Coordinates of C-alpha atoms in Angstrom, one line a residue:
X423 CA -48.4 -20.6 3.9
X424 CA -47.5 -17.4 1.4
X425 CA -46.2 -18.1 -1.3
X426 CA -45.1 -21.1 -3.8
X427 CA -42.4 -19.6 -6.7
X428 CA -41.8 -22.9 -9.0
X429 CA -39.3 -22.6 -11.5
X430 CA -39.0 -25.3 -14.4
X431 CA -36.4 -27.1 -16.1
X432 CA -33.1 -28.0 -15.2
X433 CA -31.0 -27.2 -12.5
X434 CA -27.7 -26.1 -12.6
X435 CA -25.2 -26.2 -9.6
X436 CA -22.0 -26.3 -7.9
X437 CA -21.6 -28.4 -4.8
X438 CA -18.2 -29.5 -2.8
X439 CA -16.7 -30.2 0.3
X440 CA -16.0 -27.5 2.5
X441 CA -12.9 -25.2 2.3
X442 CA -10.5 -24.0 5.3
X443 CA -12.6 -20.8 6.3
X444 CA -15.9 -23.8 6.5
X445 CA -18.2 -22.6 3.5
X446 CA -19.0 -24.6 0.8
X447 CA -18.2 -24.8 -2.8
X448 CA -15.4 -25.1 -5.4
X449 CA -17.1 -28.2 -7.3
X450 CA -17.4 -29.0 -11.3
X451 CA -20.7 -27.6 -12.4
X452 CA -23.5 -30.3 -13.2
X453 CA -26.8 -30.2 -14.7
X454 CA -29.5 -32.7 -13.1
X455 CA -33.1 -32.7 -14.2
X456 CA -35.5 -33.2 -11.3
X457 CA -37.8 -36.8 -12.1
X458 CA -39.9 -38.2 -9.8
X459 CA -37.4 -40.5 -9.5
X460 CA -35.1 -38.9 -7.9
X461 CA -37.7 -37.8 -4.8
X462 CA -37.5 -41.4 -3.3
X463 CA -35.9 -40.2 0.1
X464 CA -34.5 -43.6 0.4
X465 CA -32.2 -43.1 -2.0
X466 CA -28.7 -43.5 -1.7
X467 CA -26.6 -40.7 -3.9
X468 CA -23.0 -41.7 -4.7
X469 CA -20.4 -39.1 -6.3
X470 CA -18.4 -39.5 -9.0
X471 CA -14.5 -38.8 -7.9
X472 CA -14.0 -35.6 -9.7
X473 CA -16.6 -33.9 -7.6
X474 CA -19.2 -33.8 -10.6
X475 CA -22.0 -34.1 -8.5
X476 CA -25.8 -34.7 -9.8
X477 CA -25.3 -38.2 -10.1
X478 CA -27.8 -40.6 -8.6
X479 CA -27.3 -44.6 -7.8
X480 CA -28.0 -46.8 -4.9
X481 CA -24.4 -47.2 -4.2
X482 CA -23.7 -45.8 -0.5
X483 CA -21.6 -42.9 -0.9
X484 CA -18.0 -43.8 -0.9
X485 CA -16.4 -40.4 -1.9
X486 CA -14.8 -37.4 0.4
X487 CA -18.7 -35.5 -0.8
X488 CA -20.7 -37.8 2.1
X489 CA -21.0 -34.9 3.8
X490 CA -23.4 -33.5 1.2
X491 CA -26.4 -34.8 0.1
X492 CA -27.3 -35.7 -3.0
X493 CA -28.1 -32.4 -5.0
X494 CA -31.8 -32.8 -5.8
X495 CA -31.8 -34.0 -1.7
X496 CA -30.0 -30.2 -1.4
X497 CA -33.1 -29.0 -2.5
X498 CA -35.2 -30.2 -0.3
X499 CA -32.6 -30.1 3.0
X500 CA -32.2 -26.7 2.8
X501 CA -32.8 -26.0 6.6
X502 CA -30.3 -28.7 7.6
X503 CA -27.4 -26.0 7.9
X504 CA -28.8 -23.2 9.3
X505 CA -26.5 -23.5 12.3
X506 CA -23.7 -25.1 13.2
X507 CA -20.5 -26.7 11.3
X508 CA -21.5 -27.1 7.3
X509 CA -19.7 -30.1 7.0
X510 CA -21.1 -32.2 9.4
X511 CA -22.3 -35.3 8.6
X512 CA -26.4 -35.9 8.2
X513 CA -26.9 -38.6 9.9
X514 CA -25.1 -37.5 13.2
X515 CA -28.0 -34.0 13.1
X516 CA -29.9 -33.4 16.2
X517 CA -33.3 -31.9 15.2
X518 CA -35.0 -29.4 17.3
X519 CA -38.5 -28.9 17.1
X520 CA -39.9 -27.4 13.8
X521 CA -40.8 -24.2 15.6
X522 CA -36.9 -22.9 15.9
X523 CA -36.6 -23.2 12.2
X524 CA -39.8 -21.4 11.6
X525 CA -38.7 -18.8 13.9
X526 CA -35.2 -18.5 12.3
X527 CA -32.0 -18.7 14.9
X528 CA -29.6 -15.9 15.9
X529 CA -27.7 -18.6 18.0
X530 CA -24.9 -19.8 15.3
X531 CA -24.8 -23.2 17.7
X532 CA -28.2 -23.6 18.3
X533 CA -29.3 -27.0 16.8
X534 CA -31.1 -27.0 13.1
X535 CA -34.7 -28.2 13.1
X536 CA -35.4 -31.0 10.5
X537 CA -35.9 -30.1 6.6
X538 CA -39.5 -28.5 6.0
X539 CA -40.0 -30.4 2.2
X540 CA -42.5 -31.9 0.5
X541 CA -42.7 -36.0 0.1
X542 CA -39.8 -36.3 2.3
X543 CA -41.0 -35.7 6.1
X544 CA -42.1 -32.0 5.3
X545 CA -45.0 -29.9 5.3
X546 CA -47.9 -31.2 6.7
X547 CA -51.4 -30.6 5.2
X548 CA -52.8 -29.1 8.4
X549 CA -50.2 -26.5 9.1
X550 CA -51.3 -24.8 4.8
X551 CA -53.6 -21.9 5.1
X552 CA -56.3 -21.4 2.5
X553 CA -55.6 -17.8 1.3
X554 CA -52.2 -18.2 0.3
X555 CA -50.4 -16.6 -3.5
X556 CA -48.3 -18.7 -5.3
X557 CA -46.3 -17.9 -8.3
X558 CA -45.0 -20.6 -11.0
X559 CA -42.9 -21.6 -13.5
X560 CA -39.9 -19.3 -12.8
X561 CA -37.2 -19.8 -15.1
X562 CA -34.3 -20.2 -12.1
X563 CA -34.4 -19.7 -8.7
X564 CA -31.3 -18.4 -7.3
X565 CA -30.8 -19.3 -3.6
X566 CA -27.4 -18.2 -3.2
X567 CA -26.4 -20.7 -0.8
X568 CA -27.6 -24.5 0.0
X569 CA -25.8 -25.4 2.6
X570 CA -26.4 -22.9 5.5
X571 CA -23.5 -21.0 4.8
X572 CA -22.9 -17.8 6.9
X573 CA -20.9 -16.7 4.5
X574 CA -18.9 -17.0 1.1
X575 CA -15.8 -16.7 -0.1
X576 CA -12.8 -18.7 -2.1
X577 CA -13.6 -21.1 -4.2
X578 CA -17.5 -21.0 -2.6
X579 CA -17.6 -17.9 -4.7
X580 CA -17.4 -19.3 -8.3
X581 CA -20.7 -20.4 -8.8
X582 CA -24.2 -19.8 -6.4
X583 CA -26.5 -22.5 -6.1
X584 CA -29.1 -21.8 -8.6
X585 CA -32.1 -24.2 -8.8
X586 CA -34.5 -25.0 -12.2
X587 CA -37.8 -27.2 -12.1
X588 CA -38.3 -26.5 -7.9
X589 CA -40.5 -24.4 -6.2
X590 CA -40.3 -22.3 -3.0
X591 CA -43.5 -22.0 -0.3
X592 CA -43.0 -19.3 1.8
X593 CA -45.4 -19.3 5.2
X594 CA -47.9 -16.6 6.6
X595 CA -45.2 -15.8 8.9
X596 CA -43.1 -14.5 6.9
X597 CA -40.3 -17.5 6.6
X598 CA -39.7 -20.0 4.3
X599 CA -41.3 -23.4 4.5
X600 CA -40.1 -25.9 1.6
X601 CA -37.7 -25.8 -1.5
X602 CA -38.2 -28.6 -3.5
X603 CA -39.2 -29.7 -7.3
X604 CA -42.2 -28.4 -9.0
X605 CA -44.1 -31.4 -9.3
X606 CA -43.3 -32.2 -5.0
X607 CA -44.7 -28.8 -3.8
X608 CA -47.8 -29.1 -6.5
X609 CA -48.5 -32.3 -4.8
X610 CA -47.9 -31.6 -1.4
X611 CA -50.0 -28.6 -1.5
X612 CA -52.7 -29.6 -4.4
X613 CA -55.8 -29.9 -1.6
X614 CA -54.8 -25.9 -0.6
X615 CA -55.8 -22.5 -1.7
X616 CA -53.8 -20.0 -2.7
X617 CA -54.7 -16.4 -2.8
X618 CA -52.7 -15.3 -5.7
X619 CA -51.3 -17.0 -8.5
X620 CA -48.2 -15.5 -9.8
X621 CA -47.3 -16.1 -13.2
X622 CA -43.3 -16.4 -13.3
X623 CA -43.3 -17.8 -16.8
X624 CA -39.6 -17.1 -18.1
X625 CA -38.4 -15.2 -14.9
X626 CA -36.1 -15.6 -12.0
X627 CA -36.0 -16.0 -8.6
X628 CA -33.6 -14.2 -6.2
X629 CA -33.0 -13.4 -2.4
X630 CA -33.8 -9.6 -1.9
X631 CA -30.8 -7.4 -1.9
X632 CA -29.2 -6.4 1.2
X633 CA -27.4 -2.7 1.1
X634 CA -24.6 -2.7 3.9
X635 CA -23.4 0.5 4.1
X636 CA -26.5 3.4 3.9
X637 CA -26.6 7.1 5.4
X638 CA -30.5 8.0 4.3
X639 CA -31.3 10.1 6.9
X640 CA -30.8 13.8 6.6
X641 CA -32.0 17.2 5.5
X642 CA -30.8 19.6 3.0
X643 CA -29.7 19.0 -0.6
X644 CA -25.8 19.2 -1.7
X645 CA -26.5 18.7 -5.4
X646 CA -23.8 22.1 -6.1
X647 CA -21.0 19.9 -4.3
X648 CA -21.5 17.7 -7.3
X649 CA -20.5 21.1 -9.7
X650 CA -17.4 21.5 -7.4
X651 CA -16.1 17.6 -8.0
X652 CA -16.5 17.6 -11.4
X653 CA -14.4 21.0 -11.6
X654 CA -11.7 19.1 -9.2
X655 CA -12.4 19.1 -5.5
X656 CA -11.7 17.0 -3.4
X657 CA -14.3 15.2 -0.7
X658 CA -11.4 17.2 2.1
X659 CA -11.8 20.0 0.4
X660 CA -15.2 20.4 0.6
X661 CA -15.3 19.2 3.6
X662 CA -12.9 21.8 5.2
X663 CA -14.6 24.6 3.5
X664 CA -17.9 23.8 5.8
X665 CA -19.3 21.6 2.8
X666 CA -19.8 17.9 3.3
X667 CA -21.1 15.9 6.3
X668 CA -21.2 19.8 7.8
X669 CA -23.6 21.2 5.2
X670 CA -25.7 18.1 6.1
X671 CA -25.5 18.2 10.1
X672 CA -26.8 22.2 10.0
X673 CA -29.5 21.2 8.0
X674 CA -30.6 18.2 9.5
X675 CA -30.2 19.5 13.0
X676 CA -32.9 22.3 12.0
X677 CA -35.1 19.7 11.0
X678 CA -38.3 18.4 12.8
X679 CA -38.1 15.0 13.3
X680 CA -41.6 14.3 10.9
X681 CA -39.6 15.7 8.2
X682 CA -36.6 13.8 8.3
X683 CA -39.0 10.1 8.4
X684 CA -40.7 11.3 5.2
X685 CA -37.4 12.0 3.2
X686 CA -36.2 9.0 4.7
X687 CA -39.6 7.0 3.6
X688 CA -39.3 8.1 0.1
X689 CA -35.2 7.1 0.2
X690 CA -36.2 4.0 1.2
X691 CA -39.1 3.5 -0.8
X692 CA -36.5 4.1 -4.0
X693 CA -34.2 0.9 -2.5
X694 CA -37.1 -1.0 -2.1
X695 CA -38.0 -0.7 -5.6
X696 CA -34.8 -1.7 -6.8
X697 CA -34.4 -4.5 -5.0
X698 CA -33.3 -4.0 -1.7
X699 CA -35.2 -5.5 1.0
X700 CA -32.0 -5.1 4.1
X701 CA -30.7 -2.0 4.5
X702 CA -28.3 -0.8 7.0
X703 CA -29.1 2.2 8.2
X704 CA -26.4 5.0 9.9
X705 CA -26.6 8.3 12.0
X706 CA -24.3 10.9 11.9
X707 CA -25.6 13.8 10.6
X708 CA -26.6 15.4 14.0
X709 CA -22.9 15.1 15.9
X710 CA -24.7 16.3 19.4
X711 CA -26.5 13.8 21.5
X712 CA -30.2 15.7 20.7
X713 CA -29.6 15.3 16.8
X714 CA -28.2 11.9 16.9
X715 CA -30.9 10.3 18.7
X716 CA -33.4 12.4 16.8
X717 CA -32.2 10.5 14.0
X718 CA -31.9 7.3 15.7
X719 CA -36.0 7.7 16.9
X720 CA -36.4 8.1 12.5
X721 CA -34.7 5.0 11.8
X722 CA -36.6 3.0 14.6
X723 CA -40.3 4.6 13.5
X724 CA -39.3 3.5 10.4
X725 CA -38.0 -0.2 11.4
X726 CA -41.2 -0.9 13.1
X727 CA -43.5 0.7 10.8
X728 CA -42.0 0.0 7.0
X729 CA -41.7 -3.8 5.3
X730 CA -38.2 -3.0 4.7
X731 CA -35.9 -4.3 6.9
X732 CA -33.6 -2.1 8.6
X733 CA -30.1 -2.2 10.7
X734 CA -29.3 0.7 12.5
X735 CA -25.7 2.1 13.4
X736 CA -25.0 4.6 15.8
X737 CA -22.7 7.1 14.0
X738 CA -21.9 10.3 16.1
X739 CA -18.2 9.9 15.5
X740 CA -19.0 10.5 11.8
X741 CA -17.0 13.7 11.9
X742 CA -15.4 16.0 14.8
X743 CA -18.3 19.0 15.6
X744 CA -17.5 22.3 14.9
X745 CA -15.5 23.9 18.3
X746 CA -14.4 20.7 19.3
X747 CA -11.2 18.1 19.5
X748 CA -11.1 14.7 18.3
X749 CA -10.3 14.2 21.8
X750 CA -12.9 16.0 23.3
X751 CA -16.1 15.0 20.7
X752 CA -14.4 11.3 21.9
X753 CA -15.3 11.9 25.3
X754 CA -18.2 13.0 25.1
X755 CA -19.5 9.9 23.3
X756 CA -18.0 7.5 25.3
X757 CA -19.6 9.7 28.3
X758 CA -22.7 10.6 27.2
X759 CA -23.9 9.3 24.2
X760 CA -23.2 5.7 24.7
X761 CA -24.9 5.4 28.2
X762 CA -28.1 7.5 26.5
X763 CA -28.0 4.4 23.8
X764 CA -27.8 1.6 26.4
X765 CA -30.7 3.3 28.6
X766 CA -33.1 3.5 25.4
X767 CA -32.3 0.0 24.1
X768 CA -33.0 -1.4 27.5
X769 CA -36.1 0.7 27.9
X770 CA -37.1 -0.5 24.8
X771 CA -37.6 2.9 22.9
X772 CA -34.6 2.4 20.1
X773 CA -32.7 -0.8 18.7
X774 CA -29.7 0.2 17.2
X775 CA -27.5 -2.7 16.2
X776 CA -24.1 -1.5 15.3
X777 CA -21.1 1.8 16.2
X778 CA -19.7 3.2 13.1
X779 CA -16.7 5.3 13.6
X780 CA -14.8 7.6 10.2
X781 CA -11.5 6.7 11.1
X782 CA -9.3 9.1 8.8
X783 CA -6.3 12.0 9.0
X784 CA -8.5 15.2 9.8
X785 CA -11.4 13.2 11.4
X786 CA -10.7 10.6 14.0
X787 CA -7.2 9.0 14.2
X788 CA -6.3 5.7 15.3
X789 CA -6.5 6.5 18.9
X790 CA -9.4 8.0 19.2
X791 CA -11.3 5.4 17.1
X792 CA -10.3 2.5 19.4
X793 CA -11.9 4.2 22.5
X794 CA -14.9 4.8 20.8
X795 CA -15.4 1.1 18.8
X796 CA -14.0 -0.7 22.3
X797 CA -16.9 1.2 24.3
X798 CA -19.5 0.7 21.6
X799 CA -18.1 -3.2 21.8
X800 CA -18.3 -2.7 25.5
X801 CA -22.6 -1.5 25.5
X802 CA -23.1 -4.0 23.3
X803 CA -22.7 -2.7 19.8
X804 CA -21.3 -4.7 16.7
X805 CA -18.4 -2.9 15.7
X806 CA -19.0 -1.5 11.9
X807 CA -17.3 1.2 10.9
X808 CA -15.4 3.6 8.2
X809 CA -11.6 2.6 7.4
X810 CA -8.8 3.2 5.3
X811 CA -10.8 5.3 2.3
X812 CA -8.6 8.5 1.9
X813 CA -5.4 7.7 3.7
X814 CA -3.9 4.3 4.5
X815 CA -5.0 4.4 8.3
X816 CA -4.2 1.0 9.7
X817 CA -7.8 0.9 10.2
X818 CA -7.9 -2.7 9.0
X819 CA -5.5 -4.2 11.2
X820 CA -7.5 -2.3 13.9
X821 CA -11.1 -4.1 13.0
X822 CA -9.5 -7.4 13.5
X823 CA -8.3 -6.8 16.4
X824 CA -11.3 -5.5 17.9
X825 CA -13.2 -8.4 16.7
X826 CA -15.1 -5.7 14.0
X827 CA -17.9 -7.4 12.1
X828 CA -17.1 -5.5 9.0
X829 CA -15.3 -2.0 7.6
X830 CA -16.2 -0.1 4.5
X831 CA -14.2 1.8 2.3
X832 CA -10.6 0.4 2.5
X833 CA -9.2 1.9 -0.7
X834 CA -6.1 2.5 1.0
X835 CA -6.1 -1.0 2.7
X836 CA -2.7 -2.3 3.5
X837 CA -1.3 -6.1 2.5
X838 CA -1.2 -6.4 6.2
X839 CA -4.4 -5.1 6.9
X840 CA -6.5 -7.1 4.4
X841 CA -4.7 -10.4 6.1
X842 CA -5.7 -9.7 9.5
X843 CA -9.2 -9.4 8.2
X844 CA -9.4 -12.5 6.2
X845 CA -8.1 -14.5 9.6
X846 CA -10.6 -12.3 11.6
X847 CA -13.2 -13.2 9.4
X848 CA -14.2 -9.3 9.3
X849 CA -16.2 -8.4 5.8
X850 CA -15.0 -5.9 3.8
X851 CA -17.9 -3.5 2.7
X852 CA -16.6 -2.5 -0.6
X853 CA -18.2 0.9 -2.0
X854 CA -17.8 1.3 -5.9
X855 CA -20.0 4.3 -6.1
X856 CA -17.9 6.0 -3.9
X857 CA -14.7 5.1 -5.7
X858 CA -16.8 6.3 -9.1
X859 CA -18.2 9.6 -8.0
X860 CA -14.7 11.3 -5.8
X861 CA -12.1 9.4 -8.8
X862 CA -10.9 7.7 -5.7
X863 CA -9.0 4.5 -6.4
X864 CA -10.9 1.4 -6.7
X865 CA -10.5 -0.9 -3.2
X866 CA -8.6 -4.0 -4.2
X867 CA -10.9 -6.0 -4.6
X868 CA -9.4 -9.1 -6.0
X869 CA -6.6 -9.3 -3.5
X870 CA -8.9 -9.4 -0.7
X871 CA -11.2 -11.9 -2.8
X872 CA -8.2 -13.9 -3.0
X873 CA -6.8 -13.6 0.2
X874 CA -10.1 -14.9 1.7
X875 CA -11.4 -11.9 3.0
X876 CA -15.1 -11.7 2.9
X877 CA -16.0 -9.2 0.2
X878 CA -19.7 -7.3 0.9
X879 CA -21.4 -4.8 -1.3
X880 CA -22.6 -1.6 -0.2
X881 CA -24.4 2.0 -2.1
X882 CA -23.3 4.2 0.1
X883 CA -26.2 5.9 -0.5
X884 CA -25.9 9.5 1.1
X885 CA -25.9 13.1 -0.2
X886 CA -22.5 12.6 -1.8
X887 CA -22.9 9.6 -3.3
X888 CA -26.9 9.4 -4.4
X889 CA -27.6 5.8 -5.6
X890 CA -30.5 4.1 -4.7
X891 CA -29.7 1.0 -6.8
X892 CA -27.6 -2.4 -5.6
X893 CA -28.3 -3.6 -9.0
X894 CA -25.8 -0.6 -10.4
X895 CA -23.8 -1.0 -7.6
X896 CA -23.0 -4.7 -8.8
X897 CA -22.3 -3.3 -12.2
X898 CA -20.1 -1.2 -10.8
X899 CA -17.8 -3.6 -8.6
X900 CA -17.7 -6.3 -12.0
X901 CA -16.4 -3.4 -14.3
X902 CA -14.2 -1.5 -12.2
X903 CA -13.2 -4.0 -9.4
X904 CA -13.2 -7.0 -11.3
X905 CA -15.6 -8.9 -9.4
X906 CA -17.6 -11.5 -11.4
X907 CA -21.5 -12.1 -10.8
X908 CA -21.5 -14.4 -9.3
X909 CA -19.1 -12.7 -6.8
X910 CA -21.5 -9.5 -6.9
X911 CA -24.2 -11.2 -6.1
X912 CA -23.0 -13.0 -3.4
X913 CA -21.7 -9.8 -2.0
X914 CA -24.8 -8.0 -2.2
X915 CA -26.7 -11.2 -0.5
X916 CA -25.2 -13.4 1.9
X917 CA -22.3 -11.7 2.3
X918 CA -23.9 -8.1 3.0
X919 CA -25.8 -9.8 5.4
X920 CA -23.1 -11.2 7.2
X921 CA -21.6 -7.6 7.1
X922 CA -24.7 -7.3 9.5
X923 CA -24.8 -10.0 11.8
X924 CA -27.7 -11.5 10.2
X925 CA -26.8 -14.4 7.9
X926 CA -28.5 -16.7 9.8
X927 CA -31.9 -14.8 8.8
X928 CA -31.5 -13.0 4.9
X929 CA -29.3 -12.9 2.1
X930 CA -30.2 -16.8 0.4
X931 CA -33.3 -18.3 -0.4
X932 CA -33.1 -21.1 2.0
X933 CA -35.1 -23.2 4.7
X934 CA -36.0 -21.3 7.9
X935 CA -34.7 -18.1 6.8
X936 CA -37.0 -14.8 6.0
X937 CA -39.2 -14.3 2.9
X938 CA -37.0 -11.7 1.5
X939 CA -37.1 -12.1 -3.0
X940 CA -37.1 -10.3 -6.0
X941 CA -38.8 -11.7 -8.9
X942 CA -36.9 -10.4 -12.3
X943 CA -38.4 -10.4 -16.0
X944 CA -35.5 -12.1 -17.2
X945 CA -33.8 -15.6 -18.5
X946 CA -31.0 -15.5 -16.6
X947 CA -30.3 -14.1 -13.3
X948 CA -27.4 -12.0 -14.5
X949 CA -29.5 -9.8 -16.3
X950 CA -29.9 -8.1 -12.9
X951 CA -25.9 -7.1 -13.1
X952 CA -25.7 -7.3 -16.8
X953 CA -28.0 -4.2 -17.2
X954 CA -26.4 -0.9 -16.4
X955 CA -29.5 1.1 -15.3
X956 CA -33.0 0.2 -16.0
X957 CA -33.8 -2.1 -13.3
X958 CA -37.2 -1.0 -12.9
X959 CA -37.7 -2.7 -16.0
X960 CA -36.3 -5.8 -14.6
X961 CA -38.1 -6.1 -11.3
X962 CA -41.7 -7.2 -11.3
X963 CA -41.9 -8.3 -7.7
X964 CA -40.0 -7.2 -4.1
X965 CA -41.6 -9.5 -1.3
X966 CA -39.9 -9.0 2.2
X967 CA -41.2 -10.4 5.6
X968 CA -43.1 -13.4 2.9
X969 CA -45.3 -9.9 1.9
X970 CA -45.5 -8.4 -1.6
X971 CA -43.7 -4.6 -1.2
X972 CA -43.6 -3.6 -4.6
X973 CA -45.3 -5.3 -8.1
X974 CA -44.3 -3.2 -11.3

C-alpha cells in the first residue's frame, strides 16, 4: 500500500436511482456522520420515500433506491461499479478475482472484482507493505463519482459525491485499494508502516484533473499574434497572413526532436503543477509525415518517461500544408500517414490513442473530414476531433454519426447537432479560454447540459491560447458559460476522462481505479474554482500513478 488520505467529520452526499442515459444521481442531499455503528456489514439500510438517503434501520429496503447501498456501505463498495450496468442489483454481482480490480479494466463488460474495504471483506493484512505514506484528517474528500459511473450528466450533475470522516489507501501499484471511514482504515491497517505521514488537517481531497483538449508540443513563440488580437484580428486572419498554426509548423519542423521534449517537459511540468495529472496530448504542428511523427516520438518519450499521464492524438489534418488541396493533404494522410501510424503502434515504437481533424470553411470541409476520421476509425483510432468553432459546420451531427468519442470547440453547434450528440453519447469538449482570448462566442453550454450531452472541459493549451491551469479553466466555464461547480468539476474529471476513453481508469476517486489526486489547502473543495488565479497557493500535493509529483 501507498497512501491513506482520511478526512474527518461528516459526510455530505447525493445518491439516486439511475437516470435514462444510466448514471447516477438527482437525490435530496443528506448529511450522515460515520459511527462504528454503521460499519456492521450485516446491516440492512432502508430509504426514506423522498430519496433522502443516509438513513440506517434493519428494515430490508422496500424503496425504488435497492439498487444502491446504503451510503456509508457507498463508501466502502466503491469498486462494485467499475463495469457494467450502474443499476444493477448487489446481490445478483459476479465477482472476479481481486487482481482485475487492482489492475483496473478497459473492458466496460468485464465483471467488477469484489469491494477492497476495511472490516467488511477488504484488505487483508498480508497484502500492506511496510514503507507506505499516509496522509490524515482531510477536511473532504471529493470522489466525484460512487457508483462506477462512466460518465455524468443531468440530474447526476447537481451534486458529486463528496465524503467527510473516511479515508483512502492507495497501493504500491499505483491503484486504489479501500475508501472507507477513518476509524475502519486506522484499524485495518494499525499493525502497518507507513513511510510518510501527511498531515491534511483542514484540506481536501480530489481526483487529479484531466485536460482534454492540449497542443503542447511545438517550437517558436507567437506572443506578437497576441498584439494583433487585441488591436482586432481575427484567428482567420492571422492565419491567412502565414501567422497561426503556420508560424508554428515552420518552426517546429526546424526543430530537433531533443528540443521539442524539453519545451514540452517544462509545458507539462506547469499542468502538473496545477493540477492536472491526464492530459491529452495532439500533433499537428509538423503537417508532413517526417514532422508529425517527430512529434508523435515527443509525446511517446514523454508518456513512458514523465508521471503525467498522457493521451496522444494524431493531428496532421490540423490545417491544409502550404502548396497543397484539402483534397490532396487528405490523400496523403489516408495514404501515407495512417499506414506509417498503424506500422509503429504494432511495432510497438508509438501509442497514439486518438485522430483529430479541424473541420472548418478554409481548412477541411465536411467531405474531406469524414474520409479522414472514418480511416482513422478504420486503423483503429478513437475519433476526437475539432468542430463547429468559427463557422456552423455540421460537424456535430457528423461525430455522432461516426460514432466520435468527443468534439471540441462547438461554438457554432447547431440545435440539431448538439441532439445527435447527446443520443450518441459523444462529449462535448468545451474550451472557455478559447472563447476568452479570440471574443469568440461562448459554446452553449447549458443547452447541451440540458439536453444531456456530456459536457468535458478542456485548456486548449497551445501558442494561441497559453493556459496551463484547469483550475482557471473552471472559472472560466462557471462565469461565462454558466456551468456550476459542481458541473466544472465533473467536466474537468470524469467527464474529461470519458472525452478520452478512459473513465474506467481516472477522473473519480474510486475503488480499482488509478492513484491520480490533488490535495488542496482549503475548507471546501470549491475553493479550487472559486479562486481566479493563484492555485499554486491552493495545491500542496499532485500524486499520479499512487506517486507524489509535486508537494508545494
Amino acid at each position: 500500500l501507498a497512501n491513506v488520505f482520511t478526512a474527518t467529520d461528516r459526510r455530505e452526499e447525493t445518491w439516486g436511482p439511475p437516470d435514462t442515459a444510466g448514471v447516477w444521481g438527482g437525490g435530496h442531499r443528506a448529511e450522515t456522520s460515520f459511527t462504528s455503528t454503521s460499519l456492521d456489514p450485516g446491516a440492512v439500510p432502508t430509504y426514506p420515500s423522498r430519496r433522502h438517503y443516509g438513513k440506517w434501520a434493519e428494515a430490508p429496503i422496500d424503496s425504488p433506491a435497492s439498487a444502491l447501498p446504503s451510503p456509508a456501505r457507498v463508501a466502502l463498495h466503491l469498486g462494485d461499479c467499475l463495469a457494467g450496468d450502474p443499476g444493477a442489483e448487489l446481490a445478483n454481482r459476479k465477482y472476479a478475482a481481486p487482481a482485475a480490480l487492482l489492475r483496473g479494466r478497459a473492458d466496460p463488460g468485464a465483471t467488477p472484482a469484489p469491494p477492497q474495504v476495511p472490516s467488511a471483506g477488504g484488505l487483508s493484512a498480508h497484502q500492506a507493505a511496510a514503507r507506505d505514506p499516509r496522509a490524515e484528517n482531510a477536511r473532504q474528500v471529493v470522489l466525484v463519482c460512487a457508483r462506477g459511473e462512466r460518465f455524468l450528466a443531468r440530474d447526476a450533475l447537481r451534486s458529486l459525491a463528496v465524503l467527510e470522516g473516511a479515508s483512502l489507501v492507495l497501493g504500491t501499484d499505483g491503484f486504489i485499494k479501500a475508501i472507507g471511514p477513518a476509524d475502519a482504515i486506522q484499524k485495518q491497517f494499525s499493525e502497518e508502516t507507513f513511510e510518510e505521514r501527511i498531515d491534511c488537517s483542514g484540506k481536501c481531497i480530489l481526483p487529479g484533473l484531466v485536460d482534454a483538449h492540449t497542443h503542447p508540443v511545438w517550437a517558436g513563440e507567437r506572443v506578437h499574434e497576441f498584439a494583433m488580437k487585441l488591436a482586432g484580428a481575427t484567428y482567420m486572419d492571422i492565419h491567412q497572413a502565414g501567422g497561426g498554426i503556420n508560424f508554428t509548423v515552420e518552426r517546429t519542423r526546424q526543430a530537433s526532436e531533443e528540443e521539442l521534449f524539453s519545451s514540452f517537459q517544462q509545458r507539462l511540468q506547469c499542468m502538473m503543477r496545477a493540477g492536472t495529472t491526464l492530459v491529452e496530448c495532439k500533433s499537428g504542428y509538423g503537417l508532413n509525415l517526417e514532422t508529425e511523427l517527430k512529434m508523435l516520438r515527443v509525446i511517446e518519450r514523454a508518456r513512458r518517461e514523465l508521471d503525467i499521464g498522457i493521451s496522444a492524438t494524431y493531428c496532421g489534418a490540423h490545417s491544409v500544408p502550404k502548396g497543397k488541396t484539402a483534397t490532396e493533404a487528405a490523400d496523403d494522410i489516408i495514404n501515407n500517414h495512417l499506414p506509417k501510424l498503424k506500422e509503429l503502434g504494432r511495432n510497438g515504437e508509438i501509442h497514439v490513442d486518438n485522430i483529430d481533424v479541424f473541420c472548418e470553411k478554409g481548412v477541411f470541409d465536411l467531405d474531406s473530414t469524414r474520409r479522414i476520421l472514418q480511416s482513422g476509425k478504420d486503423t483503429g483510432l478513437q475519433i476526437n476531433f475539432h468542430g463547429d468553432e468559427l463557422h456552423p459546420m455540421k460537424a456535430a451531427e457528423l461525430g455522432a454519426e461516426l460514432g466520435a468519442q468527443a468534439i471540441s470547440h462547438l461554438e457554432e453547434v447547431s440545435d440539431e447537432g448538439i441532439a445527435a450528440m447527446a443520443t450518441a453519447r459523444c462529449s462535448a469538449v468545451l474550451l472557455p479560454t478559447t472563447a476568452y482570448m479570440l471574443r469568440l462566442k461562448q459554446p452553449r453550454a447549458r443547452k447541451m447540459l440540458d439536453e444531456g450531452v456530456i459536457v468535458a472541459l478542456g485548456s486548449d493549451f497551445n501558442p494561441n491560447a497559453y493556459c496551463f491551469s484547469m483550475p482557471m479553466v473552471m472559472h472560466l466555464a462557471c462565469v461565462n458559460m454558466r456551468m456550476s461547480m459542481s458541473e466544472a468539476l465533473a467536466a474537468a474529471t470524469i467527464n474529461a476522462a470519458y472525452a478520452l476513453g478512459k473513465s474506467h481508469t481516472h477522473g473519480s476517486l474510486e475503488v480499482g481505479k488509478q492513484g491520480d489526486l490533488i490535495i488542496i489547502n482549503a475548507s471546501r473543495w470549491e475553493h479550487l474554482i472559486y479562486q481566479f488565479g493563484g492555485y499554486h497557493e491552493l495545491i500542496e500535493y499532485v500524486i499520479a500513478k499512487g506517486k507524489v509529483i509535486y508537494r508545494k
